[in-house]
Coordinates of C-alpha atoms in Angstrom, one line a residue:
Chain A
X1062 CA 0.0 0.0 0.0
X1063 CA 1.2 3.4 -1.0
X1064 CA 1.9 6.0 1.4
X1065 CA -1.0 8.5 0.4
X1066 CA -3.4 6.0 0.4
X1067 CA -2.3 5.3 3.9
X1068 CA -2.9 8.6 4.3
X1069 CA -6.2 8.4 3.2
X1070 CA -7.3 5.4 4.5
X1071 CA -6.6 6.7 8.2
X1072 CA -7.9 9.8 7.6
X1073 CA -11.2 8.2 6.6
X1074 CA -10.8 5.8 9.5
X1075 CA -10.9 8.8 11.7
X1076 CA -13.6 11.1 10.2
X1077 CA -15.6 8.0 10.5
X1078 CA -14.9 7.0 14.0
X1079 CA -15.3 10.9 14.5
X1080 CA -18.6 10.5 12.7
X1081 CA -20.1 7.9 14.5
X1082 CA -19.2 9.0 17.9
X1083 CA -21.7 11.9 17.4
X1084 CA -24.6 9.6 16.6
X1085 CA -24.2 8.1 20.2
X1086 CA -27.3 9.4 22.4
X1087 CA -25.6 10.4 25.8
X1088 CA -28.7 11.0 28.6
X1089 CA -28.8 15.0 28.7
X1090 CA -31.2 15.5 31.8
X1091 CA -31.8 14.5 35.3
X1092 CA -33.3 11.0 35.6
X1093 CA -35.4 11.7 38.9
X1094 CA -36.1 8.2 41.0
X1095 CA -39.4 8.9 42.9
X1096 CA -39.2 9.3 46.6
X1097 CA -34.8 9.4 46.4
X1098 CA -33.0 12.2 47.4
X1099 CA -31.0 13.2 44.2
X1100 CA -28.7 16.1 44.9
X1101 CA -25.0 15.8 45.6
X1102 CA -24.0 13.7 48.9
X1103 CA -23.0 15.2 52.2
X1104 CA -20.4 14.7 54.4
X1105 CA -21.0 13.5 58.7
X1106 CA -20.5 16.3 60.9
X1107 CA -17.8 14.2 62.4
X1108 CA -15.5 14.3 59.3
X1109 CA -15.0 17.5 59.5
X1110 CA -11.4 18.9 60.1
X1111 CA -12.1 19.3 63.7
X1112 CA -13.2 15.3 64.6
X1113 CA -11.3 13.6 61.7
X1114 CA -14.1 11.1 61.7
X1115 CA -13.6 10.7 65.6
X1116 CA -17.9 10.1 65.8
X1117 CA -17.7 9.5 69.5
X1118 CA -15.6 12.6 70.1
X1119 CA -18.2 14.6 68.1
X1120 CA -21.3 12.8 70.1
X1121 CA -19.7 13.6 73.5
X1122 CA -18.9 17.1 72.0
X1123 CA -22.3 17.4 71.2
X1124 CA -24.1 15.9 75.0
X1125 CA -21.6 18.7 77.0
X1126 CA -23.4 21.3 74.5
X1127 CA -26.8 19.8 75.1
X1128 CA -26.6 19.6 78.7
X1129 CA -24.9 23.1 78.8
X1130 CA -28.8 24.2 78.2
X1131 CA -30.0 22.7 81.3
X1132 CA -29.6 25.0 84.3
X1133 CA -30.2 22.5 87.1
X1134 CA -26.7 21.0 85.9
X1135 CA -24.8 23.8 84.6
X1136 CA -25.4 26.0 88.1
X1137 CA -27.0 22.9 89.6
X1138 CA -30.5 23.3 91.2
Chain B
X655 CA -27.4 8.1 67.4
X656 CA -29.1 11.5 68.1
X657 CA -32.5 12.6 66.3
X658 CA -32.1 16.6 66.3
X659 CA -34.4 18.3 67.5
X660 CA -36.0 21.6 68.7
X661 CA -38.4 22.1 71.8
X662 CA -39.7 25.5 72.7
X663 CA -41.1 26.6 76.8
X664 CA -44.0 28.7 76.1
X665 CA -43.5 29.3 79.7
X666 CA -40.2 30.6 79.6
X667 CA -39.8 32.6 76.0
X668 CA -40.3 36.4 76.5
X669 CA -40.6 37.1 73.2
X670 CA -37.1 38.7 72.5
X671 CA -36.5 37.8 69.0
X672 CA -32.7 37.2 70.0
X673 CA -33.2 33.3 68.8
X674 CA -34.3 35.3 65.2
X675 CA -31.1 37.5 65.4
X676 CA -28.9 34.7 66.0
X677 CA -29.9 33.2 63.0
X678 CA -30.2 35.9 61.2
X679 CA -26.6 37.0 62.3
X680 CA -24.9 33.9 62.3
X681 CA -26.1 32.5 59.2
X682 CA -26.4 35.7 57.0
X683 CA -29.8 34.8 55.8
X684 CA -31.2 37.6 52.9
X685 CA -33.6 40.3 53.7
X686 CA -37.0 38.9 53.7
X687 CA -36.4 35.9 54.6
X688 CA -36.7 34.5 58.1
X689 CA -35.8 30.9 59.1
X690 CA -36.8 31.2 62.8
X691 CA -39.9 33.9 63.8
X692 CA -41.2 33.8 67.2
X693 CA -45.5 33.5 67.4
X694 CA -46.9 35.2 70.3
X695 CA -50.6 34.0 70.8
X696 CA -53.1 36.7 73.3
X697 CA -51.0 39.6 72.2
X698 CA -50.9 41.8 75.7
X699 CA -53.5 40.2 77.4
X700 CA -52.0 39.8 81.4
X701 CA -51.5 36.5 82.0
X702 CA -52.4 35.1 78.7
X703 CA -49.9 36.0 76.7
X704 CA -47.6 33.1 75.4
X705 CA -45.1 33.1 73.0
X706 CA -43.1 30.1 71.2
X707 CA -39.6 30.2 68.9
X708 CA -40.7 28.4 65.5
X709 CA -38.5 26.8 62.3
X710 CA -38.1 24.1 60.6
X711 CA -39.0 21.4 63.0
X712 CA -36.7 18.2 61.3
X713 CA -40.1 16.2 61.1
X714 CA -39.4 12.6 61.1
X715 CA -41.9 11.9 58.8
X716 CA -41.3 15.7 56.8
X717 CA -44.1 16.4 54.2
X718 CA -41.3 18.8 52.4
X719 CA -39.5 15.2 51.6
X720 CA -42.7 13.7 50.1
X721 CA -44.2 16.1 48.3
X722 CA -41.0 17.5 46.3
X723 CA -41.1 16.8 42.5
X724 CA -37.4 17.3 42.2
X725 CA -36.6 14.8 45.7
X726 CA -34.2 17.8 47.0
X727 CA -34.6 17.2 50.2
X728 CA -32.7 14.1 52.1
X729 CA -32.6 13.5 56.1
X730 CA -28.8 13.4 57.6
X731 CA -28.0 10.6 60.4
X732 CA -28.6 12.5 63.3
X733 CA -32.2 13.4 61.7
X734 CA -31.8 16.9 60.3
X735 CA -33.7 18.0 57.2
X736 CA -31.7 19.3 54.5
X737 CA -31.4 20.2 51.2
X738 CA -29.7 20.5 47.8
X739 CA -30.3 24.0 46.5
X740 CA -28.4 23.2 43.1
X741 CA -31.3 21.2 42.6
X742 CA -34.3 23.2 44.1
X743 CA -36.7 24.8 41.3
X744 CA -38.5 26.8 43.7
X745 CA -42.0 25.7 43.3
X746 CA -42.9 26.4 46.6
X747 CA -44.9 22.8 47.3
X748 CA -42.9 22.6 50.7
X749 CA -44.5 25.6 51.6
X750 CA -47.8 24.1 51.4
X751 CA -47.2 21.2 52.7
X752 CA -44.9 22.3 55.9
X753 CA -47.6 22.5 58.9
X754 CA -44.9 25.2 60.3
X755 CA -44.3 27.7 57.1
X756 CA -40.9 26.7 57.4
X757 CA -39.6 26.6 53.9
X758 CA -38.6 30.4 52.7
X759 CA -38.1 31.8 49.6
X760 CA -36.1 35.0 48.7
X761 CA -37.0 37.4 46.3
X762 CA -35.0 36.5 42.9
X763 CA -35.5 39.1 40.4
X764 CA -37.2 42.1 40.1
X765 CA -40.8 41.4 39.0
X766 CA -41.0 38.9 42.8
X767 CA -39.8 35.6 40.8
X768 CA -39.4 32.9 42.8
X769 CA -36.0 32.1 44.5
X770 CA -34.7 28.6 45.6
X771 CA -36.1 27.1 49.0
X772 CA -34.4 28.5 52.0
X773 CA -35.1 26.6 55.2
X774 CA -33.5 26.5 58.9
X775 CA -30.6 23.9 58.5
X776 CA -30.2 22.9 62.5
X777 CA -27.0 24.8 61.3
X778 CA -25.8 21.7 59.7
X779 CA -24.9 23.3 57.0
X780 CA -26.0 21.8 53.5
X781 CA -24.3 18.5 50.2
X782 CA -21.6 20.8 50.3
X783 CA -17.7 21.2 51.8
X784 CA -17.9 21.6 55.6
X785 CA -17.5 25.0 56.4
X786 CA -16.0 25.9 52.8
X787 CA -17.5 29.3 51.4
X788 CA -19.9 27.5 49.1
X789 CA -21.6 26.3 52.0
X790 CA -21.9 29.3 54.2
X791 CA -23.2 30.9 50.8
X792 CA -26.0 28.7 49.8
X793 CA -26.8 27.2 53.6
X794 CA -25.3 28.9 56.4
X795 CA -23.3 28.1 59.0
X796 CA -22.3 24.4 60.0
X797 CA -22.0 24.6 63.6
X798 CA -22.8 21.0 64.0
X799 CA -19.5 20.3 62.1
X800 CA -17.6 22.5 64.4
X801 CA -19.7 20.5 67.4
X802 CA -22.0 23.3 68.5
X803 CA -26.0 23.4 68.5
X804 CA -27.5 25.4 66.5
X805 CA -27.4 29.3 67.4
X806 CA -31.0 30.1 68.2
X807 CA -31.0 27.8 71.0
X808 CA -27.6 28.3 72.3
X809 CA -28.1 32.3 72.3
X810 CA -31.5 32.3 73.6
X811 CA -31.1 33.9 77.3
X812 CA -33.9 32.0 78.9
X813 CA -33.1 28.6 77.7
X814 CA -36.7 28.6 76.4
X815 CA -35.6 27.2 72.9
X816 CA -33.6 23.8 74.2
X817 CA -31.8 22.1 70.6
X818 CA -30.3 18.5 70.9
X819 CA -31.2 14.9 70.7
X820 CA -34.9 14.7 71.1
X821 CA -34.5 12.6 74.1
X822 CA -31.9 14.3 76.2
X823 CA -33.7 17.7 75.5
X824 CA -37.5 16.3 76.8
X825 CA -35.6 15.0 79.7
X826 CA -34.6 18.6 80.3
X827 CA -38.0 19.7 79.9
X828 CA -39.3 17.0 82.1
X829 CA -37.0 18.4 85.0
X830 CA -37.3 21.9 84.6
X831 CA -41.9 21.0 84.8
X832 CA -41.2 19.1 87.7
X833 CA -39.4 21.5 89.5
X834 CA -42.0 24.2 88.4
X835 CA -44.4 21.7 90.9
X836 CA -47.9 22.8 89.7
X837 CA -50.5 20.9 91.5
X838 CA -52.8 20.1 89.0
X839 CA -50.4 19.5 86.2
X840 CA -47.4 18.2 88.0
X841 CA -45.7 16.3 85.4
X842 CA -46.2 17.8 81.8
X843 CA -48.3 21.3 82.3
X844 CA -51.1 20.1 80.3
X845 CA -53.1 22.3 81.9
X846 CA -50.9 25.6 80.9
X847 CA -51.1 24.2 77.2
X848 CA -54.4 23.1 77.3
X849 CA -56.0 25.4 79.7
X850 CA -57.5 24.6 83.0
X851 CA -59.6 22.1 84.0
X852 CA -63.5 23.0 84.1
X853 CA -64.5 23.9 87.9
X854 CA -66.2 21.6 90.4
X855 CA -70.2 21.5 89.8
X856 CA -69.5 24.2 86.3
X857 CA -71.9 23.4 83.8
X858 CA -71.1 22.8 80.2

C-alpha cells in the first residue's frame, strides 16, 4: 500500500470514527427516581477537620453542648 | 445516634427575638427571609400572653420530603432535614405542605420571581464542603460540624428554645416542669397548654 493511500485510508478511518461518535445518544437531563434524594451527597459532621471522623468525640462534644442548656446541671438546682 | 431536635417553653420565651437574630446573624440569611420567627398568641393580654420560637421542626416523617417533585430534600443521620439547593426549582410545594411555614423563599429578580427554598438547617450546614464558602453561601453556617448546637437555641437567654437529641432535650423539659411543681399538672403542664380544668359543679 502506497503511502498516500495510507494517508487516506486513516484519515477516513478517523472522520468515521469521529462520525459515528456523534450519533451516540448520551442522557442530557436528570433521571429523577421517585421518593430518592437526588442532589449531591453530604459529608457527617464528624468528618469535619475538627473530629477527623472521631464520631464518639463529636457525640460527646455534642451531649456537654446539650446539657450546657439545662440549668439545674450547669449552676446545679 | 441523636435525632435533632428543637423544643420551645412557652413558659419561659419572653418574646425577645434574639433566637431570630442569632440566625439571622450567624447564618447571614437575605432580607426577607426568616428561618426562625417567634409566634406570640393573646398579644398583651396579662397572664395570657404566650409566646413560642418556631422553624423548621426536622419532622421525622417531613411532608417537604414527600411532596417535592425534584426529591431535593434528604434527612442526615442525626435526623436533620436538609437540602440540595443546586437542585431546588422553587416551586414552593414545601410551603404548602410544611404545617410550620418553614420553607422560605427569597426574592430572585425584580418582578418577585421565585428564588430557591431556604429553610432552617439545625445549622448543619448543606451537600456541600464543611464550612468551605460554598456552603456558608447557599446554607449557612455548620455549627454541628464544628460540634456546637445550633445558634437560636444556644443564644436564647432563657433557655426557652432547648436544641439537641430529642431525648436528652424532653428529659430537660421534664426536669425543669417538675421542679416548676404545679399541683394540677405536676408532670407535663397540660393544663398551661391546654387550659385549665373546668371547675367543680360548672356546667357545660
Amino acid at each position: 500500500m502506497s503511502a498516500p493511500r495510507t494517508v487516506i485510508v486513516a484519515a477516513f478511518v478517523a472522520v468515521a470514527s469521529l462520525g459515528l461518535a456523534g450519533c451516540g445518544e448520551n442522557q442530557q437531563v436528570t433521571v429523577y427516581k421517585q421518593g430518592k434524594y437526588q442532589g449531591k451527597p453530604d459529608t457527617k459532621p464528624w468528618d469535619s477537620p475538627e473530629y477527623g471522623g472521631d464520631q464518639a468525640k463529636w457525640e460527646r462534644a455534642i451531649e456537654t453542648r446539650t446539657q450546657g442548656q439545662n440549668e439545674y446541671v450547669r449552676i446545679g438546682g | 445516634m441523636a435525632r435533632m431536635k428543637f423544643l420551645c417553653d412557652a413558659e419561659r420565651c419572653i418574646e425577645c427575638n434574639g433566637c431570630v437574630t442569632a440566625c439571622k446573624n450567624t447564618n447571614d440569611v437575605p432580607w426577607g427571609v426568616n428561618r426562625r420567627r417567634v409566634v406570640t398568641v393573646n398579644d398583651g393580654v396579662i397572664g395570657a400572653e404566650k409566646s413560642i420560637s418556631v422553624a423548621c421542626m426536622h419532622c421525622s416523617d417531613a411532608p417537604c420530603m414527600a411532596v417535592c417533585p425534584v426529591d431535593c430534600f434528604y434527612r442526615t443521620e442525626e435526623g436533620v432535614v436538609l437540602h440540595d439547593k443546586d437542585l431546588c426549582i422553587g416551586c414552593g410545594y414545601c410551603f404548602y405542605a410544611c404545617p410550620f411555614g418553614a420553607p422560605q423563599f427569597p426574592q430572585a429578580g425584580a418582578f418577585g420571581l421565585r428564588g430557591k427554598m431556604d429553610k432552617c438547617t439545625f445549622c448543619a450546614g448543606g451537600p456541600e464542603k464543611d464550612n468551605s464558602e460554598a456552603e456558608f453561601k447557599k446554607y449557612g453556617e455548620n455549627r454541628l460540624a464544628m460540634g456546637k448546637l445550633p445558634a437560636c437555641a444556644e443564644m436564647c437567654s432563657t433557655k426557652a428554645l432547648l436544641g439537641g437529641d430529642g431525648d436528652v432535650i424532653s428529659e430537660i423539659y421534664r426536669q425543669r416542669v417538675l421542679k416548676r411543681g404545679r399541683a394540677s399538672d405536676a408532670l407535663w403542664g397540660w393544663s398551661t397548654a391546654y387550659g385549665a380544668p373546668p371547675k367543680q359543679g360548672a356546667t357545660k
